[in-house]
XYZ file of C-alpha atoms in Angstrom:
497
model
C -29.971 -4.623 -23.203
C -28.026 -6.583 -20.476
C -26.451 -4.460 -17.876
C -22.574 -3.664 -18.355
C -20.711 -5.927 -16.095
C -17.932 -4.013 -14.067
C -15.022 -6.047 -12.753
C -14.113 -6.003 -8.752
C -10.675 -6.186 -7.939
C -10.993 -7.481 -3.859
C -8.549 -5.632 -1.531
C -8.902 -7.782 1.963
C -6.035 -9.463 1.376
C -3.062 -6.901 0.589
C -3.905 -2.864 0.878
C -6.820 -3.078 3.394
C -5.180 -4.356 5.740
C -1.903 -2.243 4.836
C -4.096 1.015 5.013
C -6.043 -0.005 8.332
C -3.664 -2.308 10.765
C -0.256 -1.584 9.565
C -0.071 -5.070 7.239
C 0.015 -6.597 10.163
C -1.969 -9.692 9.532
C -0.845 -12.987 9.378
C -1.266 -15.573 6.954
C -3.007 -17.856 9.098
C -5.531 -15.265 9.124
C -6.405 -15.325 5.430
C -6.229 -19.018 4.093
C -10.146 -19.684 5.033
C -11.675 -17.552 3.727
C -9.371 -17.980 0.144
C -12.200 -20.417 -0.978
C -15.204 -17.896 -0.622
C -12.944 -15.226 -2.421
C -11.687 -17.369 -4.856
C -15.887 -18.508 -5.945
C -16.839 -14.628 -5.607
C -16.390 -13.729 -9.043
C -13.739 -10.621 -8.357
C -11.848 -9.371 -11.422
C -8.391 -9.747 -9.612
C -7.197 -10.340 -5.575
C -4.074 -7.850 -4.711
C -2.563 -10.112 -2.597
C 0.937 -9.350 -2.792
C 3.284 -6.419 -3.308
C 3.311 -3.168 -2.067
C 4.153 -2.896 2.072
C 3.009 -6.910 2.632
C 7.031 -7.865 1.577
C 8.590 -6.584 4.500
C 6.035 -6.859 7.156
C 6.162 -10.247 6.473
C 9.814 -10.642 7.096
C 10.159 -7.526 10.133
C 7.583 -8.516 11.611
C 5.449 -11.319 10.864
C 8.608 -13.917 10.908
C 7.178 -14.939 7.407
C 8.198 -16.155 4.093
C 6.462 -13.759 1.499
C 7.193 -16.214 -1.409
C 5.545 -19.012 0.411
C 2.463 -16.439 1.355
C 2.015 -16.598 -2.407
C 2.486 -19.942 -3.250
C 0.161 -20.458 -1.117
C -2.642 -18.060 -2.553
C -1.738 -19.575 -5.547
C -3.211 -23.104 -4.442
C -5.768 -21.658 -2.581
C -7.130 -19.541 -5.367
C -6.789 -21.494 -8.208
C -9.153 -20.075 -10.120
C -8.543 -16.247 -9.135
C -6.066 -13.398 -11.030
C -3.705 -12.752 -7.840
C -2.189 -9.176 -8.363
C 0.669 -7.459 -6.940
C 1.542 -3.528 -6.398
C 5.123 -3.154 -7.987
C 7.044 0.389 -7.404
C 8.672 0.371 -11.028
C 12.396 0.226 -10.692
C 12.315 0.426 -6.795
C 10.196 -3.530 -7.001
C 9.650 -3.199 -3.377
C 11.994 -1.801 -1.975
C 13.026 1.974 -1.238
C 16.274 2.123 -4.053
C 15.988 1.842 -7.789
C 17.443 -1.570 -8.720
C 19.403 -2.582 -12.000
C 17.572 -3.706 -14.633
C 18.734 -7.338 -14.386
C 17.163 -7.592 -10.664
C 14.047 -6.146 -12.187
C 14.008 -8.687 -14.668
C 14.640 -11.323 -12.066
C 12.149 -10.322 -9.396
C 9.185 -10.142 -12.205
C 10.251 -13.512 -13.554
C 10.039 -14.962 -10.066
C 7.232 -13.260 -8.990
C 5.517 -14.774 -12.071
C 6.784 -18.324 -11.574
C 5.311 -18.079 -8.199
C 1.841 -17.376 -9.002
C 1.801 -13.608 -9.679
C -1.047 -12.929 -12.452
C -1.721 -9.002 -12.432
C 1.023 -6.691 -12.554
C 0.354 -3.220 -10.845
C 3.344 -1.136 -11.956
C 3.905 2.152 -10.382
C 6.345 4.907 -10.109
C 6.217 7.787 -7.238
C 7.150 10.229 -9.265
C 4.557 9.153 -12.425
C 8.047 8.757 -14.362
C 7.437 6.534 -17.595
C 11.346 6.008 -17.748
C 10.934 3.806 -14.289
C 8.457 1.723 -15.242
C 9.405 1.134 -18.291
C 11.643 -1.930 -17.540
C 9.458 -3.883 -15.136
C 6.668 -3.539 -17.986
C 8.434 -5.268 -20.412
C 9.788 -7.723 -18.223
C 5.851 -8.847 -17.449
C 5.148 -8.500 -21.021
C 8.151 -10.922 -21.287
C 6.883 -13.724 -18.675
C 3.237 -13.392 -20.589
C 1.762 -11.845 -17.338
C -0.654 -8.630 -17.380
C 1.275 -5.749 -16.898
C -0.943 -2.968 -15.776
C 0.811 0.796 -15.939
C -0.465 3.122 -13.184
C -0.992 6.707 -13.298
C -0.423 7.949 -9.565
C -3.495 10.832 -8.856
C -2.595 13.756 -6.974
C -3.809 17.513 -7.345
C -1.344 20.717 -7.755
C -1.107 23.709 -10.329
C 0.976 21.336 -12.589
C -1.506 18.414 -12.666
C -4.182 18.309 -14.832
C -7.067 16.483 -17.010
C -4.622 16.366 -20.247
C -1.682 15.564 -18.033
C -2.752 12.520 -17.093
C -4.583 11.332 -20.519
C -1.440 11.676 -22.095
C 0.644 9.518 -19.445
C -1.936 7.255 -19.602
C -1.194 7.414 -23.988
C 2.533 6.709 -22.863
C 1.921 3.586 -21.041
C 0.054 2.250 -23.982
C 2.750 2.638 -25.737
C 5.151 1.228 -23.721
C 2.775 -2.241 -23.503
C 0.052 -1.367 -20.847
C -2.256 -4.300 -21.157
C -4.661 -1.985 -18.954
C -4.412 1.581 -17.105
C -4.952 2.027 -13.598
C -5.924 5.658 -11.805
C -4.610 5.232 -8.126
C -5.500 7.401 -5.710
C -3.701 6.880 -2.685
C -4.910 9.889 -0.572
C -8.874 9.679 -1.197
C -7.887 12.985 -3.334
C -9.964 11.460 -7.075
C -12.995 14.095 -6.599
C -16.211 12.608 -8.700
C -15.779 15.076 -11.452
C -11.906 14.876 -12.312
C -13.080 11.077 -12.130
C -15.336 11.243 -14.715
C -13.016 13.389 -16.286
C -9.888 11.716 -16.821
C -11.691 8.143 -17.730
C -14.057 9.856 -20.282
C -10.856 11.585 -21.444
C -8.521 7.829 -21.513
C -11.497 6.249 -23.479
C -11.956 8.938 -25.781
C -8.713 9.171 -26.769
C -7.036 5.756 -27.173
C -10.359 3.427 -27.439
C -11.392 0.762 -25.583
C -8.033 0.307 -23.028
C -9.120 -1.259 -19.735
C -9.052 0.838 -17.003
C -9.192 0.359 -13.417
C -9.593 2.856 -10.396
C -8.219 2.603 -6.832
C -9.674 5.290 -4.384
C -8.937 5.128 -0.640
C -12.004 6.350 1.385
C -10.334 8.573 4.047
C -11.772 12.081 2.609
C -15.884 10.050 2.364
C -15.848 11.246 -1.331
C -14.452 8.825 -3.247
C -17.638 5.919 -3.325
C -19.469 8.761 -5.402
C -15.800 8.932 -7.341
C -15.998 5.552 -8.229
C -19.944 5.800 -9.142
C -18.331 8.701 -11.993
C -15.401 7.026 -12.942
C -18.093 3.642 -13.915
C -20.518 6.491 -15.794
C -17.344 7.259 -17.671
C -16.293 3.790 -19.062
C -13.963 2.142 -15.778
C -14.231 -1.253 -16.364
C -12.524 -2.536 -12.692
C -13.104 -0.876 -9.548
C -11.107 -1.719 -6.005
C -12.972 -2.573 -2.899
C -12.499 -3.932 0.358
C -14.644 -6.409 1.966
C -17.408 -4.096 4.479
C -15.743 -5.467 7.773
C -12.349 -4.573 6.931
C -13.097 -0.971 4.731
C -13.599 2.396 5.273
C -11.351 4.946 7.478
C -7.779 4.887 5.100
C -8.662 2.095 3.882
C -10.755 1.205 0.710
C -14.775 1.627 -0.201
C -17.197 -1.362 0.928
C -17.530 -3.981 -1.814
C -20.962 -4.973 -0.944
C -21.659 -0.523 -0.726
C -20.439 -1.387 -4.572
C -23.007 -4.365 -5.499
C -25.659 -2.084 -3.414
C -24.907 1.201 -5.651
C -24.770 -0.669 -8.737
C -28.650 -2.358 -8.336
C -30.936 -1.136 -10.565
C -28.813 0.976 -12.969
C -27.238 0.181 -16.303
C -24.324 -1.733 -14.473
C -23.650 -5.106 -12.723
C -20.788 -6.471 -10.627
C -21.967 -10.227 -10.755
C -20.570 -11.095 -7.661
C -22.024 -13.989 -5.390
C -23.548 -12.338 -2.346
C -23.503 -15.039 -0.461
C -19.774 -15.676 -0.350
C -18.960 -11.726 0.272
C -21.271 -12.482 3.337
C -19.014 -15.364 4.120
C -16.080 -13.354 3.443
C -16.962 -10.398 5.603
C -18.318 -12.635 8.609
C -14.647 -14.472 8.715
C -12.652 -10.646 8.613
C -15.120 -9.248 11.100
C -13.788 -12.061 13.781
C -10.242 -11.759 12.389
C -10.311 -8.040 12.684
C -10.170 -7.729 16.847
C -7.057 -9.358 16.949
C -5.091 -6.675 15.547
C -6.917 -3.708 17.406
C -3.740 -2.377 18.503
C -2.344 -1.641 15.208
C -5.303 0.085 13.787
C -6.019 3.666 12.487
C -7.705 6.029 14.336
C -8.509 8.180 11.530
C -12.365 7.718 10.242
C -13.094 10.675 8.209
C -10.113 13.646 7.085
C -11.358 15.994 4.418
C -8.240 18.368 5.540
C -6.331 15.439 3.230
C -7.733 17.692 0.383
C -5.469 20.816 1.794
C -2.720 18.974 3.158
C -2.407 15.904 0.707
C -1.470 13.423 3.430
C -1.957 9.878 2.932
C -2.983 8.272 6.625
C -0.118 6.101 6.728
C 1.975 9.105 5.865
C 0.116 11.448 8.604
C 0.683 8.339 11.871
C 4.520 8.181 10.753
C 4.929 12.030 11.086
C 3.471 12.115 14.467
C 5.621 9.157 15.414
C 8.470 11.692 14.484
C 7.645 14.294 16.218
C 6.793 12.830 19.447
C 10.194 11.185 19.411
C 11.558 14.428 19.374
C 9.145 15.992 21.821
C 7.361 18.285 19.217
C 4.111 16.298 19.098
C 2.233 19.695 19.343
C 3.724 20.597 16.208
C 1.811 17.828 13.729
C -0.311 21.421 12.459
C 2.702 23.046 11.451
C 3.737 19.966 9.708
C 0.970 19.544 7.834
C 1.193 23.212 6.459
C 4.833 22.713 5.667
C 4.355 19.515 3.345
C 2.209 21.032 0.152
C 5.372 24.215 0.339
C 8.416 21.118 0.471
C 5.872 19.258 -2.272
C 5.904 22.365 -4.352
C 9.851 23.317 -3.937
C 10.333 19.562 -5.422
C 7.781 19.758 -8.300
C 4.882 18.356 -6.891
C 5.312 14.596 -6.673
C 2.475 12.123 -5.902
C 2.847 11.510 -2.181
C 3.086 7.868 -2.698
C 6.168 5.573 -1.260
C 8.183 6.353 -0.886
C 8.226 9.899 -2.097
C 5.416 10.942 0.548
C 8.020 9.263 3.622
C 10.743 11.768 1.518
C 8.230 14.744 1.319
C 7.191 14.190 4.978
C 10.220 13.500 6.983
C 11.602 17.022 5.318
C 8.965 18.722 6.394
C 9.035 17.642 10.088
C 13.067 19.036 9.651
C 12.107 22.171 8.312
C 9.732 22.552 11.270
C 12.164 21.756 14.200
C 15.310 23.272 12.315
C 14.259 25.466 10.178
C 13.217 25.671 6.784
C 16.212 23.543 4.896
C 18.659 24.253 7.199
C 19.102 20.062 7.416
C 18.259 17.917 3.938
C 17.971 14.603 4.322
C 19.424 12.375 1.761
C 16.993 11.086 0.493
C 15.539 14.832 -0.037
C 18.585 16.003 -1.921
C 18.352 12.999 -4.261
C 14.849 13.895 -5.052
C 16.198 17.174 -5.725
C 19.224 16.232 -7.655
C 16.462 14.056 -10.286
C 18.115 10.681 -8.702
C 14.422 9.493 -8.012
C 13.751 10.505 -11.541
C 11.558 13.750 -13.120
C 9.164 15.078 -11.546
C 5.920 16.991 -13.901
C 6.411 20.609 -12.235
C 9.790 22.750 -11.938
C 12.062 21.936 -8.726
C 12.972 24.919 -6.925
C 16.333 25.925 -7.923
C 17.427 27.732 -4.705
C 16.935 24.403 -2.862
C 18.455 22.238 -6.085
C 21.837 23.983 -4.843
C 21.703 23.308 -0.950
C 21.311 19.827 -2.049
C 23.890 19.570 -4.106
C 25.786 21.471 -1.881
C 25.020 18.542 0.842
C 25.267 15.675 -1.678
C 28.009 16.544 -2.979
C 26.918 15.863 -6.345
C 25.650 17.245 -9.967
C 21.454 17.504 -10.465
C 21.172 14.570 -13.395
C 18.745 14.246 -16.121
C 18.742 10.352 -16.932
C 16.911 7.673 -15.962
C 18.537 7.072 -12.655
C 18.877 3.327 -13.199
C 20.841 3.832 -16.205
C 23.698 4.987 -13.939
C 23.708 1.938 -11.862
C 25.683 -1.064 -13.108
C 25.087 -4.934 -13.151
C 24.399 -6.049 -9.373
C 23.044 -9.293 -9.653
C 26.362 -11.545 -9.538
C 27.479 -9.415 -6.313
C 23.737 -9.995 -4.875
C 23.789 -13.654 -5.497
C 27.336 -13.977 -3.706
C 26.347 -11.875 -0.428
C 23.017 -14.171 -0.001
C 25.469 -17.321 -0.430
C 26.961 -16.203 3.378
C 23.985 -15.452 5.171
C 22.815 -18.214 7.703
C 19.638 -19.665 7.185
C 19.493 -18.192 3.300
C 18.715 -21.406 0.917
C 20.407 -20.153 -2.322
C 17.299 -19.844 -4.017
C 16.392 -16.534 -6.204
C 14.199 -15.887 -4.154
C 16.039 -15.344 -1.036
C 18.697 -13.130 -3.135
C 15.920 -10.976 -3.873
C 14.377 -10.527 -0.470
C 17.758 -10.075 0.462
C 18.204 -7.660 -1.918
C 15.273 -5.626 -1.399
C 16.084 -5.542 2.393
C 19.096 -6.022 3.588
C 18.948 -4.937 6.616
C 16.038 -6.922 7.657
C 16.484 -10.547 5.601
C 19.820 -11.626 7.730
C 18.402 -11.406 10.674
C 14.736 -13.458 8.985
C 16.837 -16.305 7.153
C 18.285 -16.910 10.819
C 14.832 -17.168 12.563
C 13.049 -18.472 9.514
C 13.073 -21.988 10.237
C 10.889 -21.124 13.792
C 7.385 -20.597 11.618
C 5.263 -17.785 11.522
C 4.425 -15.393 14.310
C 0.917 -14.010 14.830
C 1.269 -10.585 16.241
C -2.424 -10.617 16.732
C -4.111 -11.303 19.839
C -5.298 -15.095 20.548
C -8.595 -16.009 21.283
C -8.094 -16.318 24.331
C -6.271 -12.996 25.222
C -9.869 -11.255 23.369
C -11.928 -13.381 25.418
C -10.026 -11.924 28.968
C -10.053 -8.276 27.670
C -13.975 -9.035 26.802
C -14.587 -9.854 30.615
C -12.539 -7.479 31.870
C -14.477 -4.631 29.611
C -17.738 -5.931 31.043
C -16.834 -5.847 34.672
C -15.468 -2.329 33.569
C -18.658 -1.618 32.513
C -20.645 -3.119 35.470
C -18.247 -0.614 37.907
C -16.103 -4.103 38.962
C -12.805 -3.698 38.618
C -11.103 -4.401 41.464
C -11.237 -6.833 44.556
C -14.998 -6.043 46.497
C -15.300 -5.960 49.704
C -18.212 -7.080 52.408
C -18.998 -7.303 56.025
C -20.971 -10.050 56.719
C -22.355 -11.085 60.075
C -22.363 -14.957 61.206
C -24.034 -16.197 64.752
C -23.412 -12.086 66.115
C -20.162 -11.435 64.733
C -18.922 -9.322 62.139
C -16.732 -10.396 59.151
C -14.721 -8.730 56.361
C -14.999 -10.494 52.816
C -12.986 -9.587 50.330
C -14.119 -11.238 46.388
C -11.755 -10.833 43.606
C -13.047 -10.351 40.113
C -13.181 -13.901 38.277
């Protein structure tokens, strides 16, 4: 009996470098090694989607529509996916159901295969729309069951979300961990428990690696019946990013499974992100190993933005009493997934109820998570702190799906893109400038000026390579000798080259 073959989804292009250098890396950075990745063999490429949209345009000076287009033609013969937040597409707002339809039917014209549809709160109701709009477009819509741990979370919990996504259209299930929280058993639990129940439904797990668990989690979740698995190429993995996908092949040899991929272009693949990687040193995680993520339920990205918080305010000694704060604000709001953006919601109330005391200040954002305008979350909200926020908001807790209460936007979208300069009047631009408005105006204008690598240039690595030798050789400054020519003395002073 041949082994199983388990499908690789590759990560190096979208959430590795997300979870490791702040998606900071540029395009130019990618396109050669797209032929190695595209003859690998991998299931699916996320190359799109989730934070990649607006670095491109805050920072990066980058069209994201023509960063797919152009994986498209590079990868001709590769499913590109996409991480989609549900009714918030990209951005940080739930959208009207017309601009969901819109942005999936563009995304899909564009070259989007693979549908990853989320919600942060593991609401069916808010993903409901952007997975019939892929249905619609004859794309793969993939619904996504958000892993966390709490009192209210359990194994049957998440086999029947996983039963309502089915039923909604889920072409496959995926179990994303975004914290390195999936433990090997619960893994083995809840895919057993998906097969078992509804049959043979394609699933596919997504660990991070920051708690050093989750490679033996993905091992479990195989054992189980996963059929796709997410991995990062070795020189860009690890830390809060993703498991090595050669640590994958390597696991996999001699057992009852088989990833088929061509060694010798992963080799090719890592060599070209190992030389890329150096040039965006400055951006990069310092985190290697946290198991106190199991306690705390911090996601990496979530744990660097908190200390940027508090050492803006002068409290940067305070990042412990932070972290102890976020599982009680987590609780008091029914124990969402600390995914975006509820974990940036979560987090930034926790840092207030450290430096002003406990809800004494509620963001906005917090009260609306309160007041159910994110959506429903699977534990009780705290009803003491339900009132403060609506005592803030100024408005009633609500029950509906929050996008039903928004009306038809697309018309008005269309017409504000029409007067921004440098904005082409393409669909395309309405959307970016719809999911971020107060970033596109200022792209559209500098657009036409090309990409920006924020990287460092080969030559900049090359200096800072000399000067960390002469460092290391105890030259760092100017040295100085007396020499002595025909009896007389001389001072010599020789700069470092």
């Amino acid at each position: 009996m041949s082994p199983r073959k388990i499908g690789v989804t590759e990560l190096v292009l979208r959430d590795a470098h997300q979870s490791l250098m702040a998606t900071r890396m540029a395009l130019e950075d990618m396109v050669d090694a797209c032929a190695d990745i595209d003859a690998a063999g991998y299931w699916s490429v996320e190359c799109w989607g989730g934070a990649t949209f607006d670095s491109c345009i805050r920072f990066l000076n980058e069209d994201p529509w023509v960063r797919l287009r152009t994986f498209r033609e590079l990868m001709p013969n590769t499913r590109l996916q996409m991480l989609l937040r549900g009714q918030n597409l990209l951005g940080y707002r739930h959208y009207e159901d017309t601009v969901v339809e819109e942005f999936v039917e563009k995304s899909a014209e564009n070259g989007m295969d693979v549908f990853r549809v989320f919600d942060a709160l593991n609401d069916p109701r808010n993903m409901a729309q952007a997975m019939q709009a892929v249905k619609k477009v004859g794309k793969h819509a993939q619904g996504t069951i958000c892993y966390t741990i709490s009192p209210v979370h359990t194994v049957e919990g998440y086999v029947k979300l996983a039963g309502q996504l089915i039923d909604m259209g889920a072409e496959s299930i995926a179990l994303k961990d975004m914290a390195a929280l999936l433990q090997p058993q619960p893994a083995y639990d809840i895919i057993r428990g998906i097969k078992e129940t509804y049959g043979d439904i394609q699933i596919n797990v997504h660990c991070h690696s920051t708690t050093g668990v989750t490679l033996v989690s993905l091992m479990k979740a195989i054992e189980a019946g996963a059929d796709v698995v997410d991995t990062a190429i070795s020189s860009m993995s690890l830390g809060p990013g993703h498991n090595p996908t050669e640590s994958l092949v390597a696991m996999l040899e001699g057992t009852d499974y088989t990833t088929d991929l061509d060694m010798d272009r992963l080799v090719k693949i890592r060599d070209h992100f190992a030389k890329i990687r150096p040039k965006y040193a400055e951006f990069e995680s310092a985190t290697l190993v946290d198991t106190g993520i199991f306690s705390s339920q911090i996601p990496g990205g979530m744990l660097s933005n908190m200390e940027s918080q508090l050492k803006a305010q002068g409290a940067g000694d305070r990042i412990d009493e932070v972290m102890a704060e976020v599982p009680l604000v987590k609780a008091d709001a029914g124990h969402p997934p600390l995914v975006t953006p509820s974990s940036q919601i979560v987090g930034t109330q926790a840092v207030f109820n450290v430096l002003m005391g406990r809800y004494k200040v509620l963001t906005g954002e917090f009260a609306d998570l309160m007041l159910g305008y994110y959506g429903e979350c699977l534990g009780e909200r705290n009803p003491e702190v339900i009132k403060l926020a609506q005592a803030q908001a100024k408005k009633d807790p609500i029950t509906v799906r929050p996008a039903d209460l928004l009306k038809p936007e697309w018309d008005e979208l269309v017409a504000q893109a029409k007067e921004l300069e440098g904005a082409d009047g393409t669909e395309e631009d309405v959307l970016t400038n719809a999911m971020f408005p107060g970033v596109a105006p200022g792209f559209f204008k500098t657009r036409a000026e090309g990409p920006k690598n924020v990287g460092k240039t080969a030559e900049q690595l090359a200096a800072e390579e000399e000067a960390a030798k002469r460092k290391a050789q105890g030259i760092s400054g100017p040295v100085k000798y007396n020499v002595t020519i025909a009896g007389r003395s001389h001072s010599v002073s020789v700069e470092p080259a």
